[in-house]
Short mmCIF file of C-alpha atoms and ligand atoms in Angstrom, two decimals:
data_model
loop_
_atom_site.label_atom_id
_atom_site.label_comp_id
_atom_site.label_asym_id
_atom_site.label_seq_id
_atom_site.Cartn_x
_atom_site.Cartn_y
_atom_site.Cartn_z
CA MET A 1 0.00 0.00 0.00
CA SER A 2 1.21 3.51 -0.72
CA ASP A 3 1.03 6.03 2.13
CA SER A 4 -1.18 8.56 0.49
CA SER A 5 -4.56 7.01 1.22
CA GLU A 6 -6.27 10.21 0.09
CA LYS A 7 -5.05 9.64 -3.46
CA GLN A 8 -5.59 5.99 -4.24
CA ILE A 9 -5.43 5.53 -7.99
CA ILE A 10 -6.63 2.60 -10.02
CA PHE A 11 -5.57 1.83 -13.62
CA ARG A 12 -7.96 0.22 -16.11
CA ALA A 13 -6.28 -1.08 -19.25
CA ALA A 14 -8.20 -2.58 -22.15
CA PRO A 15 -6.76 -5.13 -24.56
CA GLY A 16 -6.20 -5.20 -28.23
CA ASP A 17 -4.15 -2.23 -29.41
CA ALA A 18 -0.66 -1.79 -30.81
CA LEU A 19 1.96 0.84 -29.90
CA SER A 20 3.24 3.20 -32.56
CA GLY A 21 4.76 6.62 -33.23
CA ARG A 22 7.74 8.44 -31.76
CA ILE A 23 7.75 9.32 -28.08
CA ARG A 24 10.21 10.61 -25.52
CA VAL A 25 9.80 9.22 -22.01
CA PRO A 26 10.84 11.41 -19.06
CA GLY A 27 14.39 11.90 -17.80
CA ASP A 28 16.57 9.34 -16.10
CA LYS A 29 15.80 9.01 -12.40
CA SER A 30 19.29 8.00 -11.29
CA ILE A 31 21.01 10.81 -13.22
CA SER A 32 18.43 13.36 -12.03
CA HIS A 33 19.09 12.52 -8.35
CA ARG A 34 22.82 12.84 -8.85
CA SER A 35 22.50 16.13 -10.75
CA ILE A 36 20.93 17.75 -7.69
CA MET A 37 23.41 16.26 -5.24
CA LEU A 38 26.58 17.11 -7.14
CA GLY A 39 25.19 20.43 -8.40
CA ALA A 40 24.46 21.45 -4.80
CA LEU A 41 28.02 20.65 -3.66
CA ALA A 42 29.74 22.18 -6.66
CA GLU A 43 31.30 25.60 -6.98
CA GLY A 44 29.29 27.57 -9.51
CA VAL A 45 25.88 27.24 -11.12
CA THR A 46 24.74 23.93 -12.60
CA GLU A 47 22.10 24.04 -15.33
CA VAL A 48 20.19 20.78 -15.72
CA SER A 49 17.90 19.99 -18.66
CA GLY A 50 15.70 16.93 -19.06
CA PHE A 51 15.38 16.63 -15.25
CA LEU A 52 12.82 14.05 -14.16
CA GLU A 53 10.05 15.84 -12.27
CA GLY A 54 9.02 12.66 -10.49
CA GLU A 55 8.24 12.54 -6.78
CA ASP A 56 11.48 10.72 -5.92
CA ASN A 57 13.66 13.36 -7.56
CA LEU A 58 11.58 16.17 -6.10
CA ALA A 59 12.24 14.65 -2.66
CA THR A 60 15.98 14.95 -3.30
CA LEU A 61 15.55 18.50 -4.61
CA GLU A 62 13.52 19.55 -1.54
CA ALA A 63 16.06 17.96 0.80
CA PHE A 64 18.81 20.19 -0.64
CA ARG A 65 16.57 23.26 -0.51
CA ALA A 66 15.98 22.42 3.15
CA MET A 67 19.77 22.44 3.58
CA GLY A 68 20.05 25.96 2.22
CA VAL A 69 20.75 25.36 -1.48
CA ARG A 70 19.08 27.80 -3.87
CA ILE A 71 17.45 25.79 -6.66
CA GLU A 72 15.28 27.27 -9.42
CA GLY A 73 12.72 25.07 -11.15
CA PRO A 74 11.97 22.47 -12.14
CA ALA A 75 10.17 24.01 -15.10
CA ASP A 76 9.85 21.86 -18.20
CA GLY A 77 12.80 19.78 -17.07
CA GLN A 78 15.05 22.80 -16.48
CA VAL A 79 16.66 23.16 -13.06
CA THR A 80 19.25 25.72 -11.98
CA ILE A 81 21.30 24.82 -8.93
CA HIS A 82 23.38 27.45 -7.17
CA GLY A 83 26.14 25.29 -5.72
CA VAL A 84 27.26 25.97 -2.16
CA GLY A 85 30.58 24.10 -2.35
CA MET A 86 31.62 20.96 -0.48
CA HIS A 87 31.18 22.57 2.94
CA GLY A 88 28.28 24.93 2.33
CA LEU A 89 25.24 22.82 3.33
CA ARG A 90 23.31 24.00 6.39
CA ALA A 91 21.40 22.01 9.00
CA PRO A 92 17.77 21.49 7.90
CA ALA A 93 15.10 22.81 10.24
CA LYS A 94 13.40 19.41 10.42
CA SER A 95 13.70 15.79 9.45
CA LEU A 96 14.16 15.20 5.70
CA TYR A 97 11.15 13.38 4.18
CA LEU A 98 12.26 11.24 1.23
CA GLY A 99 8.91 9.65 0.28
CA ASN A 100 9.32 6.38 -1.65
CA SER A 101 12.90 7.02 -2.69
CA GLY A 102 15.54 4.47 -1.69
CA THR A 103 18.11 6.20 -3.91
CA SER A 104 17.65 9.51 -2.08
CA MET A 105 18.05 7.91 1.32
CA ARG A 106 21.01 5.68 0.53
CA LEU A 107 23.01 8.29 -1.39
CA LEU A 108 22.21 11.03 1.11
CA SER A 109 23.25 8.85 4.04
CA GLY A 110 26.82 8.93 2.67
CA LEU A 111 26.80 12.69 2.20
CA MET A 112 25.13 13.42 5.52
CA ALA A 113 27.62 11.25 7.42
CA ALA A 114 30.31 13.79 6.51
CA GLN A 115 28.50 17.02 7.38
CA GLY A 116 28.95 19.19 10.43
CA PHE A 117 25.31 18.85 11.57
CA ASP A 118 22.85 16.13 12.64
CA VAL A 119 20.16 14.97 10.20
CA GLU A 120 17.19 12.66 10.44
CA MET A 121 15.74 11.07 7.28
CA GLY A 122 12.43 9.22 6.88
CA GLY A 123 10.07 8.08 4.18
CA ASP A 124 6.77 6.42 3.30
CA ALA A 125 5.54 2.97 4.36
CA SER A 126 7.56 1.19 1.64
CA LEU A 127 10.83 3.09 2.25
CA SER A 128 10.40 2.50 5.98
CA THR A 129 10.77 -1.26 5.42
CA ARG A 130 13.81 -1.15 3.16
CA PRO A 131 17.21 -2.42 4.33
CA MET A 132 19.70 0.30 5.28
CA LYS A 133 22.33 -1.86 7.00
CA ARG A 134 23.96 -2.21 3.58
CA VAL A 135 24.92 1.48 3.84
CA THR A 136 25.18 1.95 7.61
CA ASP A 137 27.63 -0.95 8.12
CA PRO A 138 30.33 0.38 5.76
CA LEU A 139 29.67 4.00 6.77
CA ARG A 140 30.38 3.03 10.38
CA LEU A 141 33.65 1.48 9.22
CA MET A 142 34.50 4.93 7.87
CA GLY A 143 33.79 6.46 11.26
CA ALA A 144 30.23 7.65 10.69
CA VAL A 145 27.74 7.72 13.54
CA VAL A 146 24.38 6.62 12.20
CA GLU A 147 21.35 4.93 13.73
CA THR A 148 18.45 3.01 12.23
CA SER A 149 15.49 1.17 13.72
CA GLU A 150 16.33 -2.12 15.41
CA LYS A 151 15.56 -3.91 12.16
CA GLY A 152 18.09 -1.80 10.25
CA THR A 153 15.35 0.19 8.50
CA PRO A 154 14.55 3.95 8.37
CA PRO A 155 14.28 6.43 9.95
CA LEU A 156 17.98 7.13 9.74
CA LYS A 157 19.63 9.42 12.28
CA VAL A 158 23.03 10.69 11.22
CA LYS A 159 25.25 12.51 13.70
CA GLY A 160 27.35 15.27 12.23
CA GLY A 161 30.84 16.46 13.06
CA GLN A 162 32.62 13.13 12.52
CA ARG A 163 35.97 12.79 10.79
CA LEU A 164 35.62 10.07 8.20
CA LYS A 165 38.49 7.91 7.02
CA GLY A 166 38.73 6.10 3.71
CA ILE A 167 38.10 2.35 3.50
CA ASP A 168 38.65 -0.35 0.93
CA TYR A 169 35.24 -2.02 0.79
CA PRO A 170 34.27 -5.18 -1.07
CA MET A 171 30.50 -4.81 -1.53
CA PRO A 172 28.61 -7.97 -0.59
CA MET A 173 25.90 -7.23 -3.19
CA ALA A 174 25.92 -5.52 -6.59
CA SER A 175 24.41 -2.18 -5.59
CA ALA A 176 24.98 1.18 -7.25
CA GLN A 177 23.27 2.84 -4.33
CA VAL A 178 25.75 1.43 -1.82
CA LYS A 179 28.70 2.20 -4.11
CA SER A 180 27.49 5.78 -4.63
CA CYS A 181 26.83 6.30 -0.93
CA LEU A 182 30.40 5.33 -0.07
CA LEU A 183 31.96 7.36 -2.89
CA LEU A 184 30.02 10.44 -1.75
CA ALA A 185 31.18 9.91 1.84
CA GLY A 186 34.67 9.31 0.41
CA LEU A 187 34.74 12.84 -1.06
CA TYR A 188 35.07 14.03 2.54
CA ALA A 189 37.14 11.21 4.02
CA GLU A 190 40.81 11.18 4.88
CA GLY A 191 42.75 9.22 2.25
CA HIS A 192 41.33 6.88 -0.37
CA THR A 193 37.88 5.33 -0.37
CA CYS A 194 37.62 2.31 -2.66
CA VAL A 195 34.61 0.16 -3.44
CA SER A 196 34.81 -3.17 -5.29
CA GLU A 197 31.65 -4.52 -6.85
CA PRO A 198 30.88 -8.21 -7.37
CA ALA A 199 29.32 -7.34 -10.76
CA PRO A 200 29.13 -4.08 -12.74
CA THR A 201 26.39 -1.70 -11.56
CA ARG A 202 25.25 1.64 -12.94
CA ASP A 203 28.14 4.11 -12.96
CA HIS A 204 26.37 7.46 -13.22
CA THR A 205 28.00 8.73 -10.02
CA GLU A 206 31.48 8.00 -11.34
CA ARG A 207 30.71 9.61 -14.70
CA MET A 208 29.17 12.72 -13.17
CA LEU A 209 32.00 13.15 -10.64
CA THR A 210 34.42 13.06 -13.57
CA GLY A 211 32.26 15.57 -15.47
CA PHE A 212 32.44 17.88 -12.44
CA GLY A 213 36.24 17.66 -12.45
CA TYR A 214 36.64 15.26 -9.52
CA PRO A 215 39.29 12.58 -10.12
CA VAL A 216 37.89 9.03 -10.01
CA GLU A 217 40.15 6.00 -10.39
CA ARG A 218 38.54 2.95 -11.95
CA SER A 219 40.12 -0.37 -12.67
CA GLY A 220 38.39 -3.69 -13.11
CA GLY A 221 35.55 -3.81 -10.64
CA LYS A 222 37.11 -1.27 -8.28
CA VAL A 223 36.47 2.46 -8.03
CA CYS A 224 38.33 4.87 -5.75
CA VAL A 225 38.18 8.54 -4.82
CA GLN A 226 40.57 10.60 -2.72
CA GLY A 227 38.91 12.84 -0.14
CA GLY A 228 39.35 16.58 0.04
CA GLY A 229 38.78 17.59 -3.60
CA LYS A 230 36.20 19.92 -5.03
CA LEU A 231 33.46 19.86 -7.66
CA SER A 232 33.11 22.43 -10.42
CA ALA A 233 29.64 23.07 -11.85
CA ALA A 234 28.97 21.65 -15.31
CA PRO A 235 25.81 21.56 -17.44
CA ILE A 236 23.86 18.28 -17.39
CA ASP A 237 21.57 17.03 -20.16
CA VAL A 238 19.59 14.15 -18.65
CA PRO A 239 18.70 11.49 -21.24
CA ALA A 240 15.32 9.71 -21.23
CA ASP A 241 15.23 6.90 -18.67
CA ILE A 242 15.78 3.45 -20.15
CA SER A 243 13.84 2.06 -17.18
CA SER A 244 10.78 4.09 -18.24
CA ALA A 245 11.35 3.30 -21.92
CA THR A 246 11.26 -0.37 -20.94
CA PHE A 247 7.46 -0.39 -20.54
CA PHE A 248 7.09 0.73 -24.15
CA MET A 249 9.80 -1.65 -25.38
CA VAL A 250 7.97 -4.58 -23.81
CA GLY A 251 4.55 -3.28 -24.88
CA ALA A 252 5.68 -2.96 -28.50
CA ALA A 253 7.45 -6.33 -28.43
CA ILE A 254 4.29 -8.17 -27.29
CA ALA A 255 1.52 -6.30 -29.15
CA ALA A 256 1.01 -7.44 -32.75
CA GLY A 257 1.46 -4.67 -35.31
CA SER A 258 3.49 -2.40 -33.01
CA ASP A 259 6.32 -0.23 -34.32
CA ILE A 260 7.52 2.50 -31.98
CA VAL A 261 10.57 4.76 -31.66
CA LEU A 262 11.68 5.84 -28.19
CA GLU A 263 13.74 8.99 -28.49
CA HIS A 264 16.96 10.07 -26.75
CA VAL A 265 17.16 7.09 -24.38
CA GLY A 266 20.22 6.63 -22.17
CA ILE A 267 22.05 3.46 -23.19
CA ASN A 268 24.85 3.47 -20.63
CA PRO A 269 26.40 -0.04 -20.82
CA THR A 270 25.57 -0.57 -17.13
CA ARG A 271 21.85 -0.10 -17.88
CA ILE A 272 21.22 -2.06 -21.08
CA GLY A 273 20.38 -5.46 -19.64
CA VAL A 274 16.81 -5.00 -20.84
CA ILE A 275 17.96 -4.59 -24.45
CA ASN A 276 20.22 -7.64 -24.19
CA ILE A 277 17.51 -9.78 -22.59
CA LEU A 278 14.75 -8.74 -25.02
CA ARG A 279 17.08 -9.49 -27.93
CA LEU A 280 17.85 -12.93 -26.48
CA MET A 281 14.08 -13.48 -26.34
CA GLY A 282 13.89 -12.64 -30.04
CA ALA A 283 12.50 -9.08 -29.89
CA GLY A 284 13.01 -6.83 -32.91
CA LEU A 285 14.94 -3.95 -31.43
CA GLU A 286 17.22 -1.45 -33.18
CA LEU A 287 19.44 1.29 -31.79
CA LEU A 288 19.37 4.34 -34.06
CA ASN A 289 21.38 7.53 -34.12
CA GLU A 290 23.76 6.52 -31.31
CA ARG A 291 25.55 9.52 -29.79
CA ALA A 292 27.09 10.80 -26.55
CA VAL A 293 25.45 13.50 -24.47
CA GLY A 294 27.40 14.98 -21.56
CA GLY A 295 29.34 11.82 -20.75
CA GLU A 296 26.40 9.41 -21.21
CA PRO A 297 25.64 7.40 -24.38
CA VAL A 298 22.19 7.94 -25.91
CA ALA A 299 20.19 6.44 -28.80
CA ASP A 300 16.72 6.30 -30.30
CA ILE A 301 15.32 2.80 -29.86
CA ARG A 302 13.00 1.29 -32.44
CA VAL A 303 10.96 -1.71 -31.33
CA ARG A 304 8.68 -3.83 -33.49
CA ALA A 305 6.35 -6.60 -32.45
CA GLY A 306 7.68 -10.10 -32.86
CA LYS A 307 7.49 -13.61 -31.65
CA LEU A 308 9.22 -13.97 -28.28
CA LYS A 309 10.69 -17.12 -26.86
CA GLY A 310 11.32 -18.08 -23.24
CA ILE A 311 14.95 -18.06 -22.10
CA ARG A 312 17.18 -18.69 -19.13
CA ILE A 313 18.21 -15.14 -18.24
CA PRO A 314 22.02 -14.89 -17.92
CA GLU A 315 22.89 -13.95 -14.33
CA ASP A 316 25.44 -11.39 -15.50
CA GLN A 317 22.54 -9.37 -16.94
CA VAL A 318 20.71 -9.12 -13.61
CA PRO A 319 22.37 -5.98 -12.18
CA LEU A 320 22.20 -4.39 -15.66
CA ALA A 321 18.42 -4.84 -15.80
CA ILE A 322 17.58 -4.72 -12.11
CA ASP A 323 14.66 -2.27 -12.42
CA GLU A 324 13.33 -3.79 -15.64
CA PHE A 325 12.29 -7.24 -14.39
CA PRO A 326 8.63 -6.51 -13.70
CA ALA A 327 8.18 -5.56 -17.37
CA LEU A 328 10.44 -8.41 -18.55
CA PHE A 329 8.22 -10.87 -16.64
CA VAL A 330 5.28 -9.63 -18.71
CA ALA A 331 7.32 -10.28 -21.86
CA ALA A 332 8.07 -13.79 -20.51
CA ALA A 333 4.35 -14.40 -19.95
CA CYS A 334 3.80 -13.63 -23.66
CA ALA A 335 6.74 -15.73 -24.88
CA GLU A 336 6.65 -19.26 -26.13
CA GLY A 337 8.09 -21.65 -23.56
CA GLU A 338 9.70 -21.19 -20.18
CA THR A 339 11.67 -18.23 -18.83
CA VAL A 340 13.87 -18.78 -15.79
CA LEU A 341 15.44 -16.04 -13.70
CA THR A 342 17.98 -16.79 -10.97
CA GLY A 343 20.45 -14.71 -8.96
CA ALA A 344 17.96 -11.87 -8.50
CA GLU A 345 17.19 -11.93 -4.76
CA GLU A 346 17.69 -8.14 -4.72
CA LEU A 347 14.26 -7.89 -6.37
CA ARG A 348 12.71 -8.92 -3.07
CA VAL A 349 13.86 -5.68 -1.38
CA LYS A 350 12.84 -3.10 -3.97
CA GLU A 351 9.80 -0.78 -3.62
CA SER A 352 7.89 -4.06 -3.15
CA ASP A 353 8.92 -7.72 -3.18
CA ARG A 354 8.96 -7.68 -6.97
CA ILE A 355 9.32 -11.45 -7.30
CA GLN A 356 6.27 -12.28 -5.20
CA VAL A 357 4.09 -9.37 -6.29
CA MET A 358 4.71 -10.09 -9.99
CA ALA A 359 4.18 -13.83 -9.53
CA ASP A 360 0.86 -13.15 -7.75
CA GLY A 361 -0.26 -10.72 -10.45
CA LEU A 362 0.65 -13.04 -13.32
CA VAL A 363 -1.13 -15.95 -11.63
CA ALA A 364 -4.21 -13.74 -11.15
CA LEU A 365 -4.17 -13.26 -14.95
CA GLY A 366 -3.95 -17.01 -15.60
CA ILE A 367 -0.20 -17.41 -16.16
CA ASP A 368 1.79 -20.24 -14.63
CA ALA A 369 4.40 -18.25 -12.65
CA ARG A 370 6.32 -19.63 -9.69
CA ALA A 371 8.40 -17.47 -7.37
CA THR A 372 11.71 -18.96 -6.21
CA PRO A 373 13.95 -17.55 -3.45
CA ASP A 374 16.15 -15.71 -5.96
CA GLY A 375 14.01 -15.43 -9.06
CA ILE A 376 11.00 -16.75 -10.91
CA VAL A 377 9.94 -19.42 -13.42
CA ILE A 378 7.33 -18.27 -15.93
CA GLN A 379 5.60 -20.43 -18.55
CA GLY A 380 4.49 -18.39 -21.52
CA GLY A 381 0.72 -18.58 -21.99
CA THR A 382 -2.41 -16.53 -22.52
CA LEU A 383 -2.86 -13.45 -20.36
CA GLY A 384 -6.45 -13.26 -19.20
CA SER A 385 -8.57 -10.50 -17.75
CA GLY A 386 -8.33 -9.74 -14.04
CA ARG A 387 -7.47 -7.49 -11.14
CA VAL A 388 -3.93 -7.18 -9.82
CA ASP A 389 -2.53 -5.32 -6.83
CA SER A 390 0.62 -3.30 -7.59
CA HIS A 391 1.37 -2.94 -3.85
CA GLY A 392 2.15 0.72 -4.42
CA ASP A 393 5.08 -0.20 -6.68
CA HIS A 394 5.31 2.11 -9.71
CA ARG A 395 7.07 -0.38 -11.96
CA ILE A 396 4.61 -3.18 -11.21
CA ALA A 397 1.67 -0.90 -12.02
CA MET A 398 3.14 0.16 -15.38
CA SER A 399 4.16 -3.39 -16.30
CA PHE A 400 0.64 -4.75 -15.85
CA ALA A 401 -0.80 -1.81 -17.79
CA MET A 402 1.31 -2.95 -20.77
CA ALA A 403 0.23 -6.57 -20.22
CA ALA A 404 -3.26 -5.54 -21.31
CA LEU A 405 -1.98 -5.14 -24.89
CA ARG A 406 -1.88 -8.93 -25.12
CA ALA A 407 -4.66 -9.86 -22.68
CA THR A 408 -7.98 -11.45 -23.62
CA GLY A 409 -9.89 -8.90 -21.50
CA PRO A 410 -9.40 -5.75 -19.39
CA ILE A 411 -6.88 -5.59 -16.57
CA THR A 412 -7.52 -3.53 -13.45
CA ILE A 413 -4.51 -2.52 -11.38
CA THR A 414 -4.86 -1.12 -7.86
CA ASP A 415 -2.65 1.18 -5.73
CA CYS A 416 -1.08 3.02 -8.68
CA ALA A 417 -0.49 6.52 -7.24
CA ASN A 418 3.25 5.88 -6.96
CA VAL A 419 3.63 5.80 -10.74
CA ASP A 420 4.29 9.51 -10.22
CA THR A 421 7.49 8.70 -8.32
CA SER A 422 9.31 7.84 -11.55
CA PHE A 423 7.01 8.45 -14.50
CA PRO A 424 4.75 11.49 -14.26
CA GLY A 425 2.49 11.59 -17.33
CA PHE A 426 2.66 7.83 -17.93
CA VAL A 427 -1.05 7.45 -18.62
CA ASP A 428 -1.15 10.26 -21.20
CA LEU A 429 2.00 9.06 -22.96
CA ALA A 430 0.81 5.45 -23.01
CA ARG A 431 -2.53 6.58 -24.47
CA LYS A 432 -0.71 8.66 -27.09
CA ALA A 433 1.28 5.57 -28.08
CA GLY A 434 -1.92 3.54 -28.44
CA LEU A 435 -2.65 1.84 -25.11
CA ASP A 436 -6.28 2.02 -23.98
CA LEU A 437 -5.56 3.05 -20.40
CA VAL A 438 -7.39 5.22 -17.86
CA ALA A 439 -6.53 6.22 -14.31
CA GLU A 440 -9.37 6.69 -11.83
CA ALA A 441 -9.68 7.55 -8.17
CA ASP A 442 -10.17 4.30 -6.25
CA ARG A 443 -13.17 4.65 -3.94
C1 S3P B 501 19.73 3.03 -8.37
C2 S3P B 501 20.29 1.80 -8.18
C3 S3P B 501 19.52 0.55 -8.17
C4 S3P B 501 18.13 0.74 -8.72
C5 S3P B 501 17.46 2.00 -8.24
C6 S3P B 501 18.29 3.21 -8.60
C7 S3P B 501 20.61 4.22 -8.37
O1 S3P B 501 19.44 0.08 -6.86
O2 S3P B 501 17.32 -0.39 -8.41
O3 S3P B 501 16.17 2.12 -8.82
O4 S3P B 501 20.17 5.30 -8.83
O5 S3P B 501 21.76 4.10 -7.93
P1 S3P B 501 20.60 -0.85 -6.22
O6 S3P B 501 21.86 -0.17 -6.47
O7 S3P B 501 20.27 -0.94 -4.78
O8 S3P B 501 20.48 -2.15 -6.94
#
């Protein structure tokens, strides 16, 4: 359940259409968060375009305003951040409310651990159940003083005025949030802070630090920063979010007659698991007009409907497609044969338990889907009509909306208000592309 009981939203999606045309989905969530954080700490003025005006990113933006940073916008994706320098943040008057946003809380915990003031951070019902020990354990090794609930969940209380020291940390899980948290703390620590990852994860923090003139050493699976440097403001053009484009990629791949172009999508190699997996399943997907924009690769992605086949998803693709699995499970339900995912236990601690919630939803629509401890087994079949509960998880809601394109009858999805956390305007854009979708207040 999402927190905001006064704005319960239900989606009703009707079957039978195809997706077509050219659309641009909103800006990348991960890059938008980082643009505010680094822009705030930089010297000079950072101009951001293509900023995602989703609730998660607005939570980050408001947190920095509350710490004294002057930020203009967002207006049509434009944000102007008047950087205060590495040591210019001020104590917020009250606890920082970060809504549904795990990225805000985990990245901020690293930054806050190094400030001269105390901070408390909390969030909604979902964020309040998410594991924070993965950041608090290594931060404590650096000398941070930070408290969580007994279960290791928010609220987080960070005590300021600590002197941090660099560590050499082998991450137990492949997490860009943990890596970024430690690198941000490392900007303030004495000596080197190094993080080794068990598998490549998104590297937007490293790229943006470099773009802001901060030296980052990378070799193999290890990334290091030396504390005590400074950031210089640089313009940021945020590409469209491949995680948001995914719903349309899957929708077009499963709906007969579809042919859609998704414009200006970020195709950072650490994010393209969805493209690799859909191609392995036989989807007709082309990258057009590949180019680089401000240190991030971008392309237009053309997707045409095709016949999909079930596959065993290579485990090395899991961190590269971590947010795309709800939609990929819908593709698997429409494929011929069996799809098996393993090595994806991280999905159980996202905005919802994405393995269980997706398995339940697919079963409610007549698909043979079996959750396993670290993945799922899905037999391709016929998606029927039915009602599924998104459990307040934005990506689950949007995935089942797309499922309607191939269903034999309408699909109703409950608890959809959180779609606004990552994809404001989803319903209008999906309708424009050809999906018969309406959002209603749930009474
Ligand atoms: C994110 C990293 C991923 C991802 C999340 C955004 C980021 O989480 O699921 O939506 O911006 O760093 P993990 O790093 O915990 O896998």
